[in-house]
Coordinates of C-alpha atoms in Angstrom, one line a residue:
N71 CA 0.0 0.0 0.0
Q72 CA 2.8 2.4 0.8
T73 CA 4.5 1.7 -2.5
R74 CA 1.2 2.2 -4.4
A75 CA 0.6 5.5 -2.6
Q76 CA 4.1 6.7 -3.4
L77 CA 3.7 5.8 -7.1
D78 CA 0.3 7.5 -7.2
Y79 CA 2.0 10.6 -5.8
Y80 CA 4.8 10.5 -8.4
F81 CA 2.3 10.4 -11.2
S82 CA -0.2 12.8 -9.7
E83 CA -0.7 16.2 -11.4
E84 CA 0.5 18.0 -8.4
N85 CA 3.9 16.3 -8.5
L86 CA 4.3 15.4 -12.2
R87 CA 3.9 19.0 -13.5
R88 CA 7.0 20.0 -11.5
D89 CA 9.1 16.8 -11.6
K90 CA 11.6 17.4 -14.3
F91 CA 13.0 13.9 -14.3
L92 CA 9.6 12.1 -14.8
L93 CA 8.1 14.8 -17.0
A94 CA 11.0 14.4 -19.5
R95 CA 9.9 10.8 -19.8
T96 CA 6.1 11.0 -19.7
G97 CA 5.8 14.1 -22.0
P98 CA 3.7 17.1 -21.2
A99 CA 0.4 15.1 -21.2
G100 CA 2.0 12.7 -18.6
T101 CA 1.0 9.5 -20.4
G102 CA 4.4 8.4 -21.7
F103 CA 5.8 5.1 -20.4
V104 CA 8.5 5.2 -17.8
A105 CA 10.8 2.1 -17.6
I106 CA 10.5 0.4 -14.2
H107 CA 14.3 0.2 -13.8
E108 CA 14.3 4.0 -13.6
F109 CA 12.7 3.8 -10.1
Q110 CA 15.7 1.8 -8.7
N111 CA 17.4 5.0 -7.5
F112 CA 14.3 6.7 -6.0
N113 CA 15.3 7.2 -2.4
R114 CA 11.8 7.2 -1.0
L115 CA 11.1 3.9 -2.6
K116 CA 14.3 2.5 -1.1
T117 CA 13.0 3.3 2.4
I118 CA 9.5 1.9 1.8
V119 CA 10.2 -1.4 -0.1
A120 CA 10.9 -4.4 2.2
S121 CA 14.1 -6.2 1.8
T122 CA 12.2 -9.4 0.7
M123 CA 11.6 -8.0 -2.8
S124 CA 13.3 -5.8 -5.3
I125 CA 12.1 -2.2 -6.1
A126 CA 11.2 -3.4 -9.6
E127 CA 9.0 -6.1 -8.2
A128 CA 7.4 -3.8 -5.7
V129 CA 6.7 -1.2 -8.4
L130 CA 5.1 -3.8 -10.7
A131 CA 2.9 -5.1 -7.9
A132 CA 1.8 -1.6 -6.8
A133 CA 1.0 -0.6 -10.4
A134 CA -1.2 -3.6 -10.8
V135 CA -3.6 -2.4 -8.0
S136 CA -3.4 1.3 -8.7
D137 CA -6.3 3.2 -10.2
L138 CA -4.0 5.9 -11.6
I139 CA -1.2 3.9 -13.2
E140 CA -1.1 1.1 -15.8
T141 CA 1.6 -1.4 -16.9
S142 CA 2.9 -1.9 -20.4
S143 CA 2.1 -5.2 -22.2
D144 CA 5.7 -6.4 -21.7
G145 CA 5.6 -5.6 -18.0
L146 CA 8.8 -3.4 -18.2
C147 CA 7.2 0.1 -18.0
I148 CA 4.4 2.0 -16.3
R149 CA 2.5 5.1 -17.1
R150 CA -0.3 7.4 -16.0
Q151 CA -3.7 6.1 -17.4
Q152 CA -5.3 9.5 -18.1
P153 CA -3.6 12.6 -19.5
M154 CA -3.2 15.5 -17.2
E155 CA -5.7 18.4 -17.6
E156 CA -4.5 20.7 -20.3
I157 CA -3.9 24.3 -19.4
T158 CA -3.7 26.3 -22.5
D159 CA -3.7 29.8 -21.2
L160 CA -0.4 30.2 -19.3
Q161 CA -0.8 34.0 -19.4
S162 CA -3.7 33.6 -17.0
E163 CA -1.0 33.0 -14.4
S164 CA -0.2 36.7 -13.6
L165 CA 3.1 37.7 -15.2
V166 CA 4.9 40.9 -14.7
K167 CA 8.0 41.9 -16.6
G168 CA 10.5 44.7 -16.1
Q169 CA 14.1 45.8 -15.9
I170 CA 14.7 46.6 -12.3
P171 CA 13.3 44.2 -9.7
N172 CA 12.1 45.5 -6.4
I173 CA 14.0 43.2 -4.0
Y174 CA 12.7 45.2 -1.0
W175 CA 9.1 44.2 -1.6
C176 CA 7.6 43.5 1.9
A177 CA 11.1 43.5 3.4
V178 CA 11.5 43.9 7.1
D179 CA 14.3 46.0 8.6
M180 CA 16.4 44.3 11.3
S181 CA 15.5 47.1 13.7
E182 CA 11.9 46.2 13.3
L183 CA 12.6 42.5 14.0
R184 CA 14.7 43.4 17.1
S185 CA 11.7 45.3 18.5
Q186 CA 9.5 42.2 18.4
P187 CA 8.6 41.0 22.0
S188 CA 9.4 37.4 21.0
F189 CA 12.8 38.3 19.6
L190 CA 15.8 38.6 21.9
P191 CA 18.3 40.9 20.1
L192 CA 22.0 41.4 20.5
P193 CA 23.2 44.8 21.8
P194 CA 25.6 46.8 19.7
P195 CA 29.1 45.3 20.0
E196 CA 30.5 48.5 21.6
L197 CA 28.3 47.8 24.7
L198 CA 29.8 44.3 25.1
Q199 CA 33.1 42.6 25.9
I200 CA 34.4 41.1 22.6
E201 CA 37.7 39.5 23.5
G202 CA 38.3 36.4 21.5
P203 CA 36.7 33.7 19.3
E204 CA 34.5 32.4 22.1
T205 CA 32.8 35.8 22.3
W206 CA 32.2 36.3 18.6
H207 CA 28.7 34.9 18.9
W208 CA 27.8 38.3 20.5
V209 CA 28.6 40.2 17.3
R210 CA 25.6 41.1 15.2
Q211 CA 25.7 39.8 11.6
D212 CA 24.9 43.2 10.2
D213 CA 27.7 45.0 12.1
P214 CA 30.8 46.3 10.3
L215 CA 33.0 44.1 12.5
W216 CA 31.3 41.0 11.1
D217 CA 33.4 40.5 8.0
E218 CA 36.7 40.9 10.0
L219 CA 35.8 38.0 12.2
H220 CA 35.9 35.5 9.2
W221 CA 39.6 35.9 8.6
G222 CA 41.1 32.3 8.6
V223 CA 37.9 30.8 10.0
L224 CA 36.3 27.7 8.4
S225 CA 32.6 28.5 8.3
T226 CA 29.5 27.2 6.5
R227 CA 30.3 29.3 3.5
H228 CA 33.2 26.9 2.8
L229 CA 31.4 23.6 3.5
Q230 CA 29.9 22.8 0.1
A231 CA 33.2 23.4 -1.7
I232 CA 35.3 21.4 0.9
L233 CA 32.9 18.5 0.9
G234 CA 32.9 18.3 -2.9
F235 CA 29.3 19.4 -3.4
R236 CA 30.4 21.8 -6.2
E237 CA 32.1 19.0 -8.2
L238 CA 30.4 17.4 -11.2
K239 CA 30.5 13.7 -10.1
C240 CA 29.0 14.5 -6.7
L241 CA 26.2 16.6 -8.3
G242 CA 25.5 13.8 -10.7
F243 CA 25.2 11.3 -7.9
L244 CA 22.9 13.5 -5.9
R245 CA 20.9 14.4 -9.1
L246 CA 21.4 18.1 -8.6
P247 CA 21.5 20.6 -11.4
K248 CA 24.9 21.0 -13.1
H249 CA 24.8 24.8 -12.8
H250 CA 25.8 24.3 -9.2
A251 CA 29.2 23.0 -10.4
C252 CA 32.1 25.4 -9.7
R253 CA 35.7 24.4 -9.7
Q254 CA 36.6 27.9 -8.4
A255 CA 34.7 27.2 -5.2
S256 CA 37.1 24.6 -3.8
F257 CA 40.0 26.7 -4.9
Q258 CA 38.6 29.7 -3.1
A259 CA 38.1 27.6 0.1
Y260 CA 41.7 26.4 -0.3
Q261 CA 42.9 30.0 -0.5
D262 CA 40.8 31.2 2.4
L263 CA 42.2 28.5 4.7
Q264 CA 45.8 29.3 3.9
S265 CA 45.6 31.9 6.7
A266 CA 43.9 29.5 9.2
A267 CA 47.1 28.6 11.1
E268 CA 48.1 32.3 11.5
A269 CA 44.6 33.3 12.5
G270 CA 44.5 30.5 15.1
T271 CA 47.7 31.8 16.6
W272 CA 46.5 35.4 16.5
Y273 CA 43.2 34.6 18.1
P274 CA 43.9 31.9 20.7
W275 CA 40.9 30.2 22.3
K276 CA 40.5 31.0 26.0
A277 CA 37.7 30.3 28.5
R278 CA 36.2 33.6 29.2
A279 CA 33.4 32.9 31.6
R280 CA 33.6 36.4 33.1
A281 CA 33.0 38.0 29.6
E282 CA 30.0 35.6 29.0
A283 CA 28.5 36.6 32.3
I284 CA 29.0 40.3 31.7
N285 CA 27.6 40.2 28.2
S286 CA 24.6 38.2 29.3
A287 CA 23.8 40.8 32.0
R288 CA 24.3 43.7 29.5
R289 CA 22.1 42.0 27.0
S290 CA 19.3 41.6 29.5
S291 CA 19.6 45.1 30.7
W292 CA 19.8 46.6 27.1
S293 CA 16.8 44.5 25.9
A294 CA 14.7 45.6 28.9
Q295 CA 15.5 49.2 28.1
Q296 CA 14.5 48.8 24.4
F297 CA 11.2 47.0 25.1
G298 CA 8.3 49.4 24.9
M299 CA 10.4 52.3 23.7
K300 CA 8.8 54.2 20.8
K301 CA 11.2 54.1 17.9
K302 CA 11.2 55.8 14.6
A303 CA 11.0 53.2 11.9
K304 CA 14.1 53.1 9.8
K305 CA 13.6 53.6 6.1
I306 CA 15.2 50.7 4.2
Q307 CA 18.0 51.9 2.0
K308 CA 17.2 51.1 -1.6
S309 CA 20.6 51.5 -3.1
H310 CA 20.8 48.4 -5.3
R311 CA 19.9 48.6 -9.0
L312 CA 20.4 45.0 -10.2
H313 CA 20.1 43.6 -13.6
D314 CA 21.9 40.2 -13.4
I315 CA 19.7 37.4 -12.2
G316 CA 22.5 35.9 -10.1
Q317 CA 22.9 39.2 -8.2
V318 CA 19.2 39.5 -7.8
R319 CA 18.9 36.1 -6.1
C320 CA 21.8 36.9 -3.8
Y321 CA 20.5 40.2 -2.6
W322 CA 16.9 38.9 -2.4
G323 CA 18.0 36.2 0.1
S324 CA 19.9 38.7 2.2
V325 CA 17.3 41.6 2.2
Q326 CA 14.4 39.3 2.9
E327 CA 16.0 37.3 5.8
A328 CA 14.4 39.4 8.6
A329 CA 11.0 39.1 7.0
A330 CA 11.3 35.3 7.0
L331 CA 12.3 35.3 10.6
K332 CA 9.4 37.5 11.5
S333 CA 7.0 35.1 9.7
L334 CA 8.5 32.3 11.9
L335 CA 7.4 34.3 15.0
D336 CA 3.8 34.5 13.5
V337 CA 3.4 30.7 13.3
S338 CA 0.4 29.5 15.2
P339 CA 0.6 27.8 17.6
P340 CA 3.9 29.6 18.5
L341 CA 7.1 27.6 18.0
G342 CA 8.9 29.6 20.7
S343 CA 11.0 32.8 20.8
L344 CA 13.9 33.7 18.6
E345 CA 17.3 34.8 19.8
E346 CA 19.8 36.7 17.7
I347 CA 23.2 35.1 17.2
G348 CA 26.5 36.1 15.7
L349 CA 29.4 33.9 14.7
A350 CA 29.3 30.8 16.9
M351 CA 32.7 29.2 17.2
L352 CA 33.5 25.5 17.8
D353 CA 35.2 24.9 21.2
P354 CA 38.4 22.9 20.4
A355 CA 37.9 21.0 23.7
R356 CA 34.8 19.3 22.1
L357 CA 37.1 17.8 19.5
D358 CA 39.2 15.9 22.1
D359 CA 36.5 13.3 22.6
K360 CA 34.3 13.8 19.5
G361 CA 36.7 14.6 16.8
R362 CA 37.9 11.1 16.2
L363 CA 36.2 9.0 13.6
A364 CA 36.2 5.2 14.0
R365 CA 35.7 3.7 10.6
R366 CA 34.9 0.1 9.9
W367 CA 37.8 -0.3 7.5
Q368 CA 40.4 1.0 10.0
R369 CA 41.6 -0.6 13.2
Q370 CA 42.4 2.7 14.9
P371 CA 40.7 6.1 14.4
A372 CA 43.1 8.6 13.0
K373 CA 43.9 12.0 14.6
L374 CA 42.2 14.7 12.7
A375 CA 44.2 17.7 11.4
L376 CA 41.7 20.6 11.6
P377 CA 41.8 24.4 11.3
M378 CA 42.1 26.0 14.7
L379 CA 39.1 28.3 14.1
M380 CA 35.9 26.8 12.9
G381 CA 32.5 28.3 13.2
A382 CA 28.9 28.7 12.0
S383 CA 26.4 31.5 11.9
P384 CA 22.7 30.3 11.9
D385 CA 20.3 33.0 11.1
A386 CA 18.8 32.8 14.6
M387 CA 18.4 30.5 17.5
L388 CA 14.9 29.2 18.5
R389 CA 14.1 28.9 22.2
L390 CA 11.5 26.1 22.3
P391 CA 8.8 26.0 25.0
S392 CA 10.9 23.3 26.7
G393 CA 13.7 25.7 27.1
E394 CA 15.9 23.8 24.6
L395 CA 17.7 25.8 21.9
A396 CA 17.5 24.9 18.2
A397 CA 19.3 26.5 15.3
V398 CA 17.4 28.3 12.5
E399 CA 18.5 28.6 8.9
V400 CA 16.6 30.7 6.4
K401 CA 16.7 30.3 2.6
N402 CA 14.5 32.8 0.7
V403 CA 13.3 31.6 -2.8
C404 CA 13.8 34.6 -5.1
P405 CA 10.6 35.1 -7.1
F406 CA 12.3 36.7 -10.1
F407 CA 13.5 34.9 -13.2
Q408 CA 15.0 35.7 -16.6
L409 CA 12.5 35.9 -19.5
D410 CA 13.7 37.0 -22.9
A411 CA 15.6 40.3 -22.3
C412 CA 13.8 41.1 -19.1
L413 CA 13.4 40.0 -15.5
A414 CA 9.9 38.6 -14.7
I415 CA 7.8 37.4 -11.7
R416 CA 4.5 35.4 -11.5
D417 CA 2.8 36.7 -8.4
Q418 CA -0.4 34.5 -8.8
V419 CA 0.2 30.8 -9.5
K420 CA -2.7 28.4 -9.2
L421 CA -1.5 24.9 -8.3
P422 CA -1.4 22.4 -10.0
T423 CA 0.1 24.3 -12.9
R424 CA 1.9 23.3 -16.1
L425 CA 4.3 26.2 -15.8
P426 CA 8.0 25.3 -15.8
H427 CA 9.4 24.8 -12.3
W428 CA 11.8 27.8 -12.7
Q429 CA 8.8 30.1 -13.0
V430 CA 6.7 28.7 -10.1
K431 CA 9.1 29.8 -7.3
G432 CA 7.3 28.2 -4.4
P433 CA 9.0 27.1 -1.2
A434 CA 10.9 23.8 -1.1
E435 CA 8.8 20.7 -0.8
S436 CA 11.6 18.7 0.9
L437 CA 14.9 19.6 2.6
P438 CA 17.2 20.6 -0.2
L439 CA 20.2 18.2 -0.5
M440 CA 22.7 21.0 -1.0
Y441 CA 22.0 22.4 2.5
V442 CA 22.2 19.2 4.5
P443 CA 25.9 19.8 5.4
Q444 CA 25.2 23.4 6.5
V445 CA 22.3 22.6 8.8
Q446 CA 24.2 19.6 10.4
W447 CA 27.3 21.8 10.9
E448 CA 25.3 24.6 12.5
M449 CA 23.8 22.1 15.0
Y450 CA 27.2 20.7 15.8
V451 CA 28.9 24.0 16.3
T452 CA 26.0 25.4 18.5
D453 CA 25.7 22.1 20.3
T454 CA 22.0 21.7 19.5
K455 CA 20.0 18.7 18.4
Q456 CA 17.6 20.4 15.9
N457 CA 17.7 22.8 13.1
Y458 CA 14.5 24.6 11.8
F459 CA 15.2 25.0 8.1
V460 CA 12.9 27.8 6.7
S461 CA 12.2 27.9 3.0
A462 CA 10.3 31.2 2.4
S463 CA 8.8 32.2 -0.9
A464 CA 7.5 35.6 -1.9
C465 CA 3.9 34.7 -2.9
Q466 CA 3.3 31.0 -2.0
G467 CA 4.0 30.8 1.7
T468 CA 6.7 29.1 3.7
S469 CA 7.9 25.6 4.4
I470 CA 9.6 24.7 7.7
F471 CA 11.6 21.5 8.0
V472 CA 12.7 20.2 11.4
V473 CA 16.1 18.5 10.9
Q474 CA 17.6 16.2 13.5
R475 CA 21.3 16.2 14.2
D476 CA 23.1 13.1 12.9
D477 CA 26.3 12.6 14.8
H478 CA 27.7 10.0 12.4
Y479 CA 27.2 12.5 9.5
V480 CA 29.0 15.2 11.5
Q481 CA 31.9 12.8 12.2
L482 CA 32.2 12.1 8.5
M483 CA 32.2 15.8 7.7
L484 CA 35.0 16.3 10.2
R485 CA 37.0 13.5 8.5
F486 CA 36.6 15.2 5.0
I487 CA 37.4 18.7 6.4
S488 CA 40.5 17.2 8.0
D489 CA 41.5 15.5 4.7
F490 CA 40.9 18.7 2.7
Y491 CA 42.9 20.8 5.2
S492 CA 45.9 18.3 5.5
Q493 CA 46.1 17.1 1.9
F494 CA 45.6 20.4 0.1
V495 CA 45.9 23.4 2.4
L496 CA 48.8 22.3 4.6
Q497 CA 50.6 20.8 1.6
C498 CA 50.0 23.9 -0.6
Q499 CA 48.5 21.7 -3.3
P500 CA 45.2 23.0 -4.8
P501 CA 42.4 20.4 -4.9
H502 CA 42.0 18.5 -8.1
P503 CA 38.6 17.9 -9.7
D504 CA 36.3 15.4 -7.8
F505 CA 38.9 15.1 -5.1
F506 CA 37.0 12.7 -2.8
W507 CA 35.1 10.8 -5.4
G508 CA 35.3 7.0 -5.2
R509 CA 36.3 6.7 -1.5
P510 CA 34.1 4.3 0.4
D511 CA 33.5 6.7 3.2
Y512 CA 32.6 9.5 0.8
M513 CA 30.0 7.4 -1.0
E514 CA 28.6 6.5 2.4
F515 CA 28.5 10.2 3.2
L516 CA 26.5 11.0 0.0
E517 CA 24.1 8.2 0.6
L518 CA 23.6 9.4 4.2
T519 CA 22.9 12.9 2.8
K520 CA 20.0 11.5 0.8
R521 CA 18.6 9.5 3.7
I522 CA 18.6 12.6 5.9
C523 CA 16.5 14.5 3.3
D524 CA 14.1 11.5 3.0
S525 CA 13.6 11.2 6.8
T526 CA 13.1 15.0 7.4

């Protein structure tokens, strides 16, 4: 029954209109045959089908009892019985075109977010004691000091490149678009980490319990003074006139972050309260007992060679009703797309639709594979067990995925970070293409990435 329900979903109009892989085989009407062997690599089916039968056998059996799907006469393919409803007037889906997109549409300024009663803000850094890496989580992410803190620090901006997620073979294995491939990304991470040893010496880690206590007290005092104060709303500076779609997507994600966090506070019933956070740094002491990876194919775990400064910067921390903290990561789906010589947006899309997926611009329907390392790393650095991944769209609502920390996945990440750092950075040897591809532990890591998405 589970297999049949999953197949019915795959061939439903809701899914099929936006599933590029299946739609390329079924055709626009949805009635083309799909070879049963194509379903062997569908991760959801792998988790559903019992070990007593193959996926091909399960698909064939499920199709036989489905009211939506039929089997070919040779028993090698399946297809949708009835064509999808034809939508001839795509222009009925409201389309607006222009040259300069308004990336500030419905944007929320950080000062407005900081004034929310369910948001605990950070005071300006000049009111706090910022003495070393262990106090950098007190620095606001929109403060001029923010960029300076990243010198020689391995952070989430390097993870995709270091873990090979921008290499062609990895993208092909994960069935991700090839436009994510970027050889320059791993080389940039390699260059950035050249200064890691010097930065670690310049900024030694020290336990500063007194600074933490002082900053906590000052934060409470400052927040109490701000609450209830009548403030003049800041006018958002509209200084960006963007024409390149890549720049538009980048700035949209940044400008709309506070709006997405504010929408999280409006969820009913309330999820909890949000707390502002800066650059959280990994305490090296935690690596003494957690930074060793025992692998099945090694008798003894190897000592990891890691950069001295490693950190993460979630977009906020969520204080749950239980008092437990969870990390929050926001990804805003940019509504603009390139159309002819213009930029365009569809602000009213009725689902299901036959519009191409790159024009629909709705929130993610599952946890995106590309961001699994980032959300796992944020949980590890902040020592939390959950990450609330927020995919916010401009016109079609928001999806929230609650991701659980996987310690084995984290340990594998640490192994690959160590190998990248020791084999390339310390040896002054730029990484070659597909540098981890083919290693048994790396293939395990990629498979685990898929499983985390499927189980979220």
